[in-house]
Coordinates of C-alpha atoms in Angstrom, one line a residue:
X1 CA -35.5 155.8 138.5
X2 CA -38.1 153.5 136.5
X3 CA -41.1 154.6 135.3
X4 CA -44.1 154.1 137.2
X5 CA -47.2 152.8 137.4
X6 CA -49.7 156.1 138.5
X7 CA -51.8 156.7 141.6
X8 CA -55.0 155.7 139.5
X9 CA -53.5 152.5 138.4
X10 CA -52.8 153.4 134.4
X11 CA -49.4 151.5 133.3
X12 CA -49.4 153.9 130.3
X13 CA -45.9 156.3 130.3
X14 CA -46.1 159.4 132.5
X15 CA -47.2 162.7 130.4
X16 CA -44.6 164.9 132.8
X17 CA -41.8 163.6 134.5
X18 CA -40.0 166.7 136.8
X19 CA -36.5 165.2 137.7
X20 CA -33.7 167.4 139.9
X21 CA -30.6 167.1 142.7
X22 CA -31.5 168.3 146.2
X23 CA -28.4 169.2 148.6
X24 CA -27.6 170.6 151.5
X25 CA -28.6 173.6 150.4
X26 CA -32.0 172.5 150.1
X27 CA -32.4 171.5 153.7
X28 CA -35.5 173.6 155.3
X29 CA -37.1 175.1 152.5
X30 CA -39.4 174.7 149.6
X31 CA -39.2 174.2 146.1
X32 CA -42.2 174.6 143.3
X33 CA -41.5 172.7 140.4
X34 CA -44.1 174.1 137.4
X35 CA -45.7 171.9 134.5
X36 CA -49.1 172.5 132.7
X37 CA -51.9 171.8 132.6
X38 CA -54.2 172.0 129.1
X39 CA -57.5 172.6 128.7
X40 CA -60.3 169.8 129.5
X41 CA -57.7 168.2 131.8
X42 CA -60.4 165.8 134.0
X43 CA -57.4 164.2 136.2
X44 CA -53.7 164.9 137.7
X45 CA -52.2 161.9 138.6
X46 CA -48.9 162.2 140.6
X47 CA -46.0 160.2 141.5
X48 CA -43.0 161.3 143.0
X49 CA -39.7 159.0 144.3
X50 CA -36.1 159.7 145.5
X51 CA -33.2 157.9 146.4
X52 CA -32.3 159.4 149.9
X53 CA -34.3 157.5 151.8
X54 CA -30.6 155.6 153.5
X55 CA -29.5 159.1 154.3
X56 CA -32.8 160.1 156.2
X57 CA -33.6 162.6 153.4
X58 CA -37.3 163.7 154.1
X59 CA -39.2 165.1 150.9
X60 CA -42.6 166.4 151.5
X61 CA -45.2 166.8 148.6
X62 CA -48.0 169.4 148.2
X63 CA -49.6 171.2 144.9
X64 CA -51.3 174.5 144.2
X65 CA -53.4 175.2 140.7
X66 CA -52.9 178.4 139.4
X67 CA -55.8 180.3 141.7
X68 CA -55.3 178.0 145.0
X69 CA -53.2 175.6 147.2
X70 CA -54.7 172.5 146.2
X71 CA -53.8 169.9 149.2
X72 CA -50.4 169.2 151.3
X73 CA -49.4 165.3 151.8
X74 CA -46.0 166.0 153.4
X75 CA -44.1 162.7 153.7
X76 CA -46.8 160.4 153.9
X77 CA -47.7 159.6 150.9
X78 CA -45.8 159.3 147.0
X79 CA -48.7 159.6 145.3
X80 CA -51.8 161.4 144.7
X81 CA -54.7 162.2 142.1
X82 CA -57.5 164.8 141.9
X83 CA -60.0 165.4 139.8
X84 CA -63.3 167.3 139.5
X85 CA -65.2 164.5 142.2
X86 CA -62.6 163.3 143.8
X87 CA -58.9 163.6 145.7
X88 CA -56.8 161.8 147.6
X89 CA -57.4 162.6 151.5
X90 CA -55.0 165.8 152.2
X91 CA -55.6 167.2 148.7
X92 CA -58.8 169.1 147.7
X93 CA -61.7 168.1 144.6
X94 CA -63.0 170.2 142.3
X95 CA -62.4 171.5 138.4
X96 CA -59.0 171.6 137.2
X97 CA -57.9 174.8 135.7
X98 CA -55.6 175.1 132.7
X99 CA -52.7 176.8 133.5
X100 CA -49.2 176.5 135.0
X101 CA -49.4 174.2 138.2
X102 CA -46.9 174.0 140.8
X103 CA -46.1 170.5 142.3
X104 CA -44.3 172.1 145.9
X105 CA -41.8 170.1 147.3
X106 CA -40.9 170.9 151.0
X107 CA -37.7 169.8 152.5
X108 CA -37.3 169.1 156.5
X109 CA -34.5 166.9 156.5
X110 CA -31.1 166.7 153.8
X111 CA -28.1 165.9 155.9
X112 CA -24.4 167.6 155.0
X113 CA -22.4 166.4 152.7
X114 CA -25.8 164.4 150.9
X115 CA -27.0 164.3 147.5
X116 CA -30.9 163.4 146.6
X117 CA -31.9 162.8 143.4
X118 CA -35.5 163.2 142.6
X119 CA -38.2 162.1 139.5
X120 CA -42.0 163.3 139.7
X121 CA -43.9 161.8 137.3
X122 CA -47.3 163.3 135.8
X123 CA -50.2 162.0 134.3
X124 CA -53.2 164.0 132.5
X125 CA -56.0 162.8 131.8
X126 CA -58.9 164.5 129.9
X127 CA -62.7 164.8 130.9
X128 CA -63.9 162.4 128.8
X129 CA -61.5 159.5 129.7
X130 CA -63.1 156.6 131.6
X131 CA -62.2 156.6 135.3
X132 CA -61.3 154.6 138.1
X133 CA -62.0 155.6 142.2
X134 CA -58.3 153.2 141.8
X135 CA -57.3 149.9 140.6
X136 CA -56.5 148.5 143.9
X137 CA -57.3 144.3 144.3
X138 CA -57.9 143.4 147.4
X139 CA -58.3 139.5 146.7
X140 CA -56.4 137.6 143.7
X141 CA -57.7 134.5 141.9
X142 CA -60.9 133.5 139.9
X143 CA -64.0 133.2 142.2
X144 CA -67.5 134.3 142.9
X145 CA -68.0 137.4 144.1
X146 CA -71.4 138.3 145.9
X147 CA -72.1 142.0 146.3
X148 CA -74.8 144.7 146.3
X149 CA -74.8 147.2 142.8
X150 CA -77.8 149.5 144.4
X151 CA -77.3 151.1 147.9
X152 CA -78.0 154.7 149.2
X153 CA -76.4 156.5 151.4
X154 CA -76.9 160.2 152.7
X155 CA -75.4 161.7 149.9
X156 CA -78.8 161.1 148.9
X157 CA -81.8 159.8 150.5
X158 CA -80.8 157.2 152.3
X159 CA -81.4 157.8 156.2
X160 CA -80.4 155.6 159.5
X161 CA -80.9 156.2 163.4
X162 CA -78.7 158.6 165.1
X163 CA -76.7 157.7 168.3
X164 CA -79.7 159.5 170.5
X165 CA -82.2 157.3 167.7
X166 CA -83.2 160.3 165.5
X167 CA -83.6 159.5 161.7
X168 CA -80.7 161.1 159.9
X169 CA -79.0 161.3 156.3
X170 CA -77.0 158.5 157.1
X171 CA -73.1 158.7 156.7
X172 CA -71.0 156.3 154.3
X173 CA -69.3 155.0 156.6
X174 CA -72.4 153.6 158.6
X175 CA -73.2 152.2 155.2
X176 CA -70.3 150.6 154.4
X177 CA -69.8 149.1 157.5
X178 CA -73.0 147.1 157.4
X179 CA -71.7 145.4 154.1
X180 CA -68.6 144.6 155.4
X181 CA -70.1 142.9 158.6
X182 CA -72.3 141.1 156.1
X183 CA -69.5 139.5 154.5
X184 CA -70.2 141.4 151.4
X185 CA -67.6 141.2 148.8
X186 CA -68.3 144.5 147.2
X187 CA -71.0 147.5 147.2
X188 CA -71.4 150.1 144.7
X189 CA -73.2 153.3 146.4
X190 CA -75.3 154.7 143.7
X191 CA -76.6 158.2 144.3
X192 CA -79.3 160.0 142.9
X193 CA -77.5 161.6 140.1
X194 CA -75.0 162.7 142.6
X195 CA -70.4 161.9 142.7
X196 CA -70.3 163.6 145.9
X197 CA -69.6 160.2 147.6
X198 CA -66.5 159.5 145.6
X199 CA -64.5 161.5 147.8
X200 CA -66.0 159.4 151.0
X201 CA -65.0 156.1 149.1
X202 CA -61.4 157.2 148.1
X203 CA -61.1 157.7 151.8
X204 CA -62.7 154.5 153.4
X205 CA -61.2 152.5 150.5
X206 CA -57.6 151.2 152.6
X207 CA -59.4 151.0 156.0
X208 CA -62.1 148.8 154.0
X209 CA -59.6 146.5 152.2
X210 CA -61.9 143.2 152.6
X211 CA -64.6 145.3 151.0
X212 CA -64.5 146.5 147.5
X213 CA -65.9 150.3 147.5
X214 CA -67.4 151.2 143.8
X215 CA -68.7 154.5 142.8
X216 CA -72.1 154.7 140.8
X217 CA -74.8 156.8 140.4
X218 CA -78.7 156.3 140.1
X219 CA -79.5 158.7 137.0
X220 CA -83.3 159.6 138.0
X221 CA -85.1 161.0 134.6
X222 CA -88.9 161.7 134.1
X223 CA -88.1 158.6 131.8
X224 CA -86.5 156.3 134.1
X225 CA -83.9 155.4 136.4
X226 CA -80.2 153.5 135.3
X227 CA -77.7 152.7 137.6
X228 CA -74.0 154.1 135.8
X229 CA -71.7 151.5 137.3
X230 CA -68.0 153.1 138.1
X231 CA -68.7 156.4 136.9
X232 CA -66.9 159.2 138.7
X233 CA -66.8 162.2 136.1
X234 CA -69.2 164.9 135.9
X235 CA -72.4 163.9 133.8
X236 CA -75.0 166.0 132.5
X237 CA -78.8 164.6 133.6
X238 CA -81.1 167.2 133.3
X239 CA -82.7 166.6 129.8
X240 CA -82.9 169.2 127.8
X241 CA -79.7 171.5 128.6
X242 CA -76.5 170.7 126.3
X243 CA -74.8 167.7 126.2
X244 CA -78.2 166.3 127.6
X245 CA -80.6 166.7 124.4
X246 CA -82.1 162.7 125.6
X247 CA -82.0 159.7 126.8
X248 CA -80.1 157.8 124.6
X249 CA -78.1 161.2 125.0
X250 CA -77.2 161.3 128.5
X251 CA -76.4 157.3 128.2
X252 CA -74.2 157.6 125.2
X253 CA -72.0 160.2 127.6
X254 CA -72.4 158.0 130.6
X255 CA -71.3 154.9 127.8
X256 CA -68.1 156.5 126.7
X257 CA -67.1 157.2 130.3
X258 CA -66.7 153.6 131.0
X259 CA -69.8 153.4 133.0
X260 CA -71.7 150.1 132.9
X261 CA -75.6 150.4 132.6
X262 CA -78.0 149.2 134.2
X263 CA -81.9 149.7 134.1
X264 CA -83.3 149.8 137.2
X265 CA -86.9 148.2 138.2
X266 CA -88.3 148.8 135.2
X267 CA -91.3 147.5 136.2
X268 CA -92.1 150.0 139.3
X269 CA -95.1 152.0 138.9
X270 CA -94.3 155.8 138.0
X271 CA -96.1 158.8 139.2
X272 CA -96.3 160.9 142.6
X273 CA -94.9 158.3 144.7
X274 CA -91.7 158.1 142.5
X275 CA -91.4 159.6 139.8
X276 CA -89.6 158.0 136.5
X277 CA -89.9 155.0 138.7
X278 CA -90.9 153.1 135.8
X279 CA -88.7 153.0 132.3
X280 CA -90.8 154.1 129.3
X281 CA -88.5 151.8 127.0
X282 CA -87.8 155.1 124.7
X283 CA -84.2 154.6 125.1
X284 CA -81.9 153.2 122.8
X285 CA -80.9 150.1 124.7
X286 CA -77.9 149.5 122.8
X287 CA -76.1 151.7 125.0
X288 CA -77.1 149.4 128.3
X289 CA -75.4 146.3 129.3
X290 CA -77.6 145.0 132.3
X291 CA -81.5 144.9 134.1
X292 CA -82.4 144.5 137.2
X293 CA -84.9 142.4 137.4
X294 CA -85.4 142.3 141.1
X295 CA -85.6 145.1 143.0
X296 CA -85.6 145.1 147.2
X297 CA -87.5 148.0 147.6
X298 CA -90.1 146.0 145.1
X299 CA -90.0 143.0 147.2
X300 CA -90.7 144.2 150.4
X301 CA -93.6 145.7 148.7
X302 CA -95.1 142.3 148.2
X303 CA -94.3 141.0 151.7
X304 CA -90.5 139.7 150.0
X305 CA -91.9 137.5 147.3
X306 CA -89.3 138.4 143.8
X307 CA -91.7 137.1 141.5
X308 CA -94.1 140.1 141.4
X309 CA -96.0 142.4 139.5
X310 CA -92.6 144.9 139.5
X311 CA -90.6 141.6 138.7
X312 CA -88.2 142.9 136.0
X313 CA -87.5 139.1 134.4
X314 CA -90.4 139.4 131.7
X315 CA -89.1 142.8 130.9
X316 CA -85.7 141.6 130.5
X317 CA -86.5 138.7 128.1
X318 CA -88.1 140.4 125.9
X319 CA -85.1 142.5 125.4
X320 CA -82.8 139.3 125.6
X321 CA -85.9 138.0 122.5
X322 CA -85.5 141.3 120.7
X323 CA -81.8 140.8 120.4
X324 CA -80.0 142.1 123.1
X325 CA -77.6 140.4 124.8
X326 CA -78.3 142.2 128.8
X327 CA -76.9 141.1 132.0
X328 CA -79.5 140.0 134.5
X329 CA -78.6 141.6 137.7
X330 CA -80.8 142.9 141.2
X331 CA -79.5 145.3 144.0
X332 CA -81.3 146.1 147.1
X333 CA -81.6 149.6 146.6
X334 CA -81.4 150.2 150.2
X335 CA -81.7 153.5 151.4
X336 CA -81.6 152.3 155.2
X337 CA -78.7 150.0 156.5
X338 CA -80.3 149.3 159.8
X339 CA -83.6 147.3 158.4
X340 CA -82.4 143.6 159.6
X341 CA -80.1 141.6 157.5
X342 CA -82.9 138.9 156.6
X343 CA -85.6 141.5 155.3
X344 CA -86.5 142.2 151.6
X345 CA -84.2 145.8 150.7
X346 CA -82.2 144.9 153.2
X347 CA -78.6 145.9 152.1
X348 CA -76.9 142.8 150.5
X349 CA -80.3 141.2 149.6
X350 CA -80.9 140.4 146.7
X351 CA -77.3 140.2 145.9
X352 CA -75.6 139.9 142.6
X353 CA -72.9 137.9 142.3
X354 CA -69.9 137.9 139.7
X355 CA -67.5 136.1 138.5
X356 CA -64.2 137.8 138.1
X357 CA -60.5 137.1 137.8
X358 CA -59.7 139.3 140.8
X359 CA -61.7 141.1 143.4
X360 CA -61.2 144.3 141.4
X361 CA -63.4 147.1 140.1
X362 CA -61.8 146.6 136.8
X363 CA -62.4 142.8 136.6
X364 CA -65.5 142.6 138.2
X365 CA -67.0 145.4 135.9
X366 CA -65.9 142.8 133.2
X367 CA -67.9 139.9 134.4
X368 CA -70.4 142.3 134.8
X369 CA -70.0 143.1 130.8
X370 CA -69.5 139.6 129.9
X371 CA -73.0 138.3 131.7
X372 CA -71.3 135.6 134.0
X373 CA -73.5 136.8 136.5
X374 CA -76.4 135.2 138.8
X375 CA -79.0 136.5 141.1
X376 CA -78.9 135.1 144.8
X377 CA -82.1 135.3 146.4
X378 CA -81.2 133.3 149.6
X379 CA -80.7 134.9 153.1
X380 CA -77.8 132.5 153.6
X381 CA -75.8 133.2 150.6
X382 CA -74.9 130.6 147.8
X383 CA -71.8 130.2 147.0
X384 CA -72.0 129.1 142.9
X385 CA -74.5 128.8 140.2
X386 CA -73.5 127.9 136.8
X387 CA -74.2 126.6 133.2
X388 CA -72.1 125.3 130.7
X389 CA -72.6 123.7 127.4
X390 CA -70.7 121.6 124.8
X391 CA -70.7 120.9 121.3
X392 CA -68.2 118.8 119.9
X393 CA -65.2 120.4 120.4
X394 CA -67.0 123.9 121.4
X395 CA -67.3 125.5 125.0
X396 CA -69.5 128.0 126.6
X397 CA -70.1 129.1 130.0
X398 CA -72.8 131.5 130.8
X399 CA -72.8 134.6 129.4
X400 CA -71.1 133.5 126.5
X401 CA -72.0 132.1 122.8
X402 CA -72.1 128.7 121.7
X403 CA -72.2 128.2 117.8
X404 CA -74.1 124.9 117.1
X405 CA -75.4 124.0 113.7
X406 CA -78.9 122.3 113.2
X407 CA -78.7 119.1 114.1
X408 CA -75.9 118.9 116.6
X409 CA -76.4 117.9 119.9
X410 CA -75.6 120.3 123.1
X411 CA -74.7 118.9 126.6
X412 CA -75.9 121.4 129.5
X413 CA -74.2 121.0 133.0
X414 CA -75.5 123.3 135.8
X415 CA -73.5 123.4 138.8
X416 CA -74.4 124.6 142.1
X417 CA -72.7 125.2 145.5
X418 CA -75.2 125.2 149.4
X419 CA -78.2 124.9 147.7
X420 CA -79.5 121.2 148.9
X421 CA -82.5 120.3 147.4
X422 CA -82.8 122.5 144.9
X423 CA -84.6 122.0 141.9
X424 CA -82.7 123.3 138.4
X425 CA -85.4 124.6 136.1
X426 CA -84.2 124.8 132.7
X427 CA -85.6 128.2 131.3
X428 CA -85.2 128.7 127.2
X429 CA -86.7 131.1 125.0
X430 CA -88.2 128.6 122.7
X431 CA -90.5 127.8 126.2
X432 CA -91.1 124.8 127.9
X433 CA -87.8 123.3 129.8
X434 CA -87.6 120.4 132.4
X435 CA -86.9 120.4 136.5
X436 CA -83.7 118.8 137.2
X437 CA -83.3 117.7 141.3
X438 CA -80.3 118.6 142.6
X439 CA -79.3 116.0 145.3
X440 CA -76.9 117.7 147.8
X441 CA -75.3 120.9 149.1
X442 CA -72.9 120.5 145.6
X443 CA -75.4 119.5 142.8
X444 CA -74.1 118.8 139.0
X445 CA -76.4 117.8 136.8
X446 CA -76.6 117.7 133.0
X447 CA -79.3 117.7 130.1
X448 CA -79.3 117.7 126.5
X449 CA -80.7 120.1 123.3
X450 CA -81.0 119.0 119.6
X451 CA -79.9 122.5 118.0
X452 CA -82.4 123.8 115.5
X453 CA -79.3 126.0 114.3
X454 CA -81.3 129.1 114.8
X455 CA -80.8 132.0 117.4
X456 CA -81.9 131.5 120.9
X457 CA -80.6 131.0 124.8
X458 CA -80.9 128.6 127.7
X459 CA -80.5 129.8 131.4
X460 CA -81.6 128.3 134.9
X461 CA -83.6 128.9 137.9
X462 CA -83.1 127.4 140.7
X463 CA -85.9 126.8 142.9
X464 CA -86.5 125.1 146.7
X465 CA -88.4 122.2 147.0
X466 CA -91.9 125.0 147.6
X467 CA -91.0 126.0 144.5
X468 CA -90.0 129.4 145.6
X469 CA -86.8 131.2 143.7
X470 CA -84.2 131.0 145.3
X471 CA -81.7 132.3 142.3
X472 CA -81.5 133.0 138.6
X473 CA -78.8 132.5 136.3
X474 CA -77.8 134.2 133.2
X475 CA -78.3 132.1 129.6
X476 CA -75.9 130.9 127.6
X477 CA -76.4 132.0 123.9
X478 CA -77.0 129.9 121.0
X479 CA -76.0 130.7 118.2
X480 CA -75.5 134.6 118.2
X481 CA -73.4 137.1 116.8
X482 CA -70.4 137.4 119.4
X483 CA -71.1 140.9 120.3
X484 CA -72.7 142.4 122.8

């Protein structure tokens, strides 16, 4: 039997493989196969196949650590994973011992006279290896993807009405279902420096298979608050204990887990209301990829209206002027999945939307990195917002670099999809810019730069015809370094 690709998705060859005959003799009892497991193991990753299948052989799968019985799938599953947040439904979470392990293999079913051969295949993982909830894609194809990064549930403080109308800690799936039936592509429930919900996501995951489910986590300091974007490991957040010596500390760890981060309203006022609402700017922003610079508990403040006092965008270019190259991004930040789909926090508005290869964590964590991102302010969704720009024979889309020596001309074309009547306004960090009209529901409409050949960026706004904002777009960079 091949080798296989493992229940977290990694194509990388199988650390164990377990391989063995079952007969007849077999038929009605259990086998425990041992392997083991090292020290600072952070995942088990098991897949197990046989060829019996014609002859009705049954094989049922369970494991024990070396203290405990760690879950029982029987037949209806090949695969499974655990780790320290998370397990496959059927097996339990929590820290992985070193030690011998016993993968159990129960068998109802061998018929006379029949042979099975069988191949378990192992993969270990350590603590520190960046993580996936899965790899699964539920749609294929380049596109835009519209989804909410900042959403509560009650694994934290988020709260909803009870079937008798009580205010509760609401459950994930309450949560989740309201993004689905708001024709959400993807949510990412970030806790308050909590992973308990990754079990709940693992679980909802296939019964949600329009919706993509992403773990995060809101890390709430006395300094300020970052969302950590696909994290699932344990994480250190309580300054000052080991492991957790800072800021830039407890980001560096988050960092080399494979989180994406993102600074959250860094604009909020901090003090009794919420504390660490408001980022210091201490950190070491090297380590952060993204801003959110709107914020839907910060709108509904100021009766919806993005462009606020706690509007992050001011904050954000100055980073983007200082020389860092952040992805613009918003979330709701609902804690509350009943307030009405139209209001400011509500969940899916704003929305940040991506685009991605596939409709996968993996991919749209990319296009998350890579900055071809916009903010969709709208109630009614819009469907595309982008900026390209030429130079000679050079291409760049936003998010990306476009090299362009003093002197050389650049050709902008912003694109737009349902947003009649909007007006394009050029934003550039040299100031000034221009209001481009675009005509219908599928606007194009170009403009032109003389480079200076000097570092800079040009992105777009688009606003209605009340000059309200409706979205914002990421820049394209000119003439940067092509790192991050």
């Amino acid at each position: 039997m091949p080798s296989s690709v493992s229940a977290s998705g990694s194509t990388r060859p199988a650390d164990l493989r377990l391989e063995g005959v079952l007969t007849r003799a077999q038929h009605e009892t259990y086998l425990e196969l041992p392997f083991a497991v090292p020290p600072r193991t952070g995942r088990i990753s098991v897949v197990f196949r046989h060829d019996g299948a014609a002859h009705r052989t049954t094989v049922d799968l369970g494991l024990r650590d070396p203290e405990r019985f760690r879950g029982w799938s029987g037949g209806a599953r090949d695969r499974f994973i655990l780790s320290d947040s998370h397990a496959t439904p059927g097996y339990l979470p929590g820290p992985l011992p070193a030690g011998t392990w016993a993968l159990v293999l129960g068998v109802p079913n061998l018929r006379p006279g029949v042979t099975t051969t069988y191949a378990a295949e192992i993969w270990l993982e350590r603590d520190d290896a960046p993580a996936t909830l899965s790899d699964v894609t539920l749609k294929e194809g380049p596109a835009w993807w519209r989804g909410d990064l900042h959403v509560h549930s009650g694994h934290s403080d988020g709260t909803c009405r009870s079937q008798k109308g009580a205010t509760v800690p609401c459950p994930l799936f309450r949560v989740v279902q309201t993004a689905a039936d708001r024709g959400l592509d993807f949510i990412a429930l970030t806790e308050h420096n909590a992973a308990s919900q990754a079990q709940g996501l693992l679980e909802l995951q296939p019964y949600f298979d329009d919706l993509l489910l992403i773990p995060g986590r809101e890390l709430t300091t006395f300094e300020g608050h970052a969302n950590l974007l696909g994290l699932t490991a344990p994480l250190e957040f309580q300054m000052g204990r080991p492991g957790a010596a800072s800021l830039d500390a407890i980001l560096a760890r988050a960092a080399s887990l494979g989180a994406v981060i993102s600074i959250n309203h860094p604009r909020m006022p901090s003090g009794e209301i919420c504390m660490g609402c408001g980022w210091r700017g201490a950190a070491e922003v090297s380590q952060v990829h993204a801003v959110e610079v709107f914020n839907g508990g910060a709108m509904a403040a100021f009766g919806g209206r993005a462009e606020s006092p706690l509007s992050g965008v001011a904050f954000w270019e100055s980073l983007l002027n200082a020389g860092h190259r952040l992805t613009a991004i918003a979330g709701s930040d609902s804690h509350d999945p009943d307030r009405a789909a139209g209001a400011p926090g509500a969940l899916g508005r704003p929305a940040t939307v991506i685009h991605a290869d596939r409709l996968s964590q993996g991919d749209l964590m990319a296009g998350l990195r890579s900055g071809r991102v916009f903010v969709d302010l709208t109630p009614s969704g819009l469907k595309a917002l982008d900026l390209e720009a030429r130079s000679g024979t050079s291409l760049a889309r936003m998010g990306q670099v476009l090299k362009a020596p003093a002197g050389a001309i650049i050709t902008f074309r912003v694109t737009a999809e349902d947003a009649p009547e909007a007006r394009a306004h050029v934003v550039q960090s040299a100031g000034g810019g221009e209001v481009l009209v675009l005509a219908d529901g599928t606007g194009e409409r170009t403009f032109t730069r003389v480079s200076d050949g000097t570092r800079g960026w040009i992105r777009i706004d688009l606003r209605d015809s009340n000059g309200a904002l409706m979205a914002l777009g990421n820049p394209i960079y000119l003439n940067w370094d092509e790192g991050r």
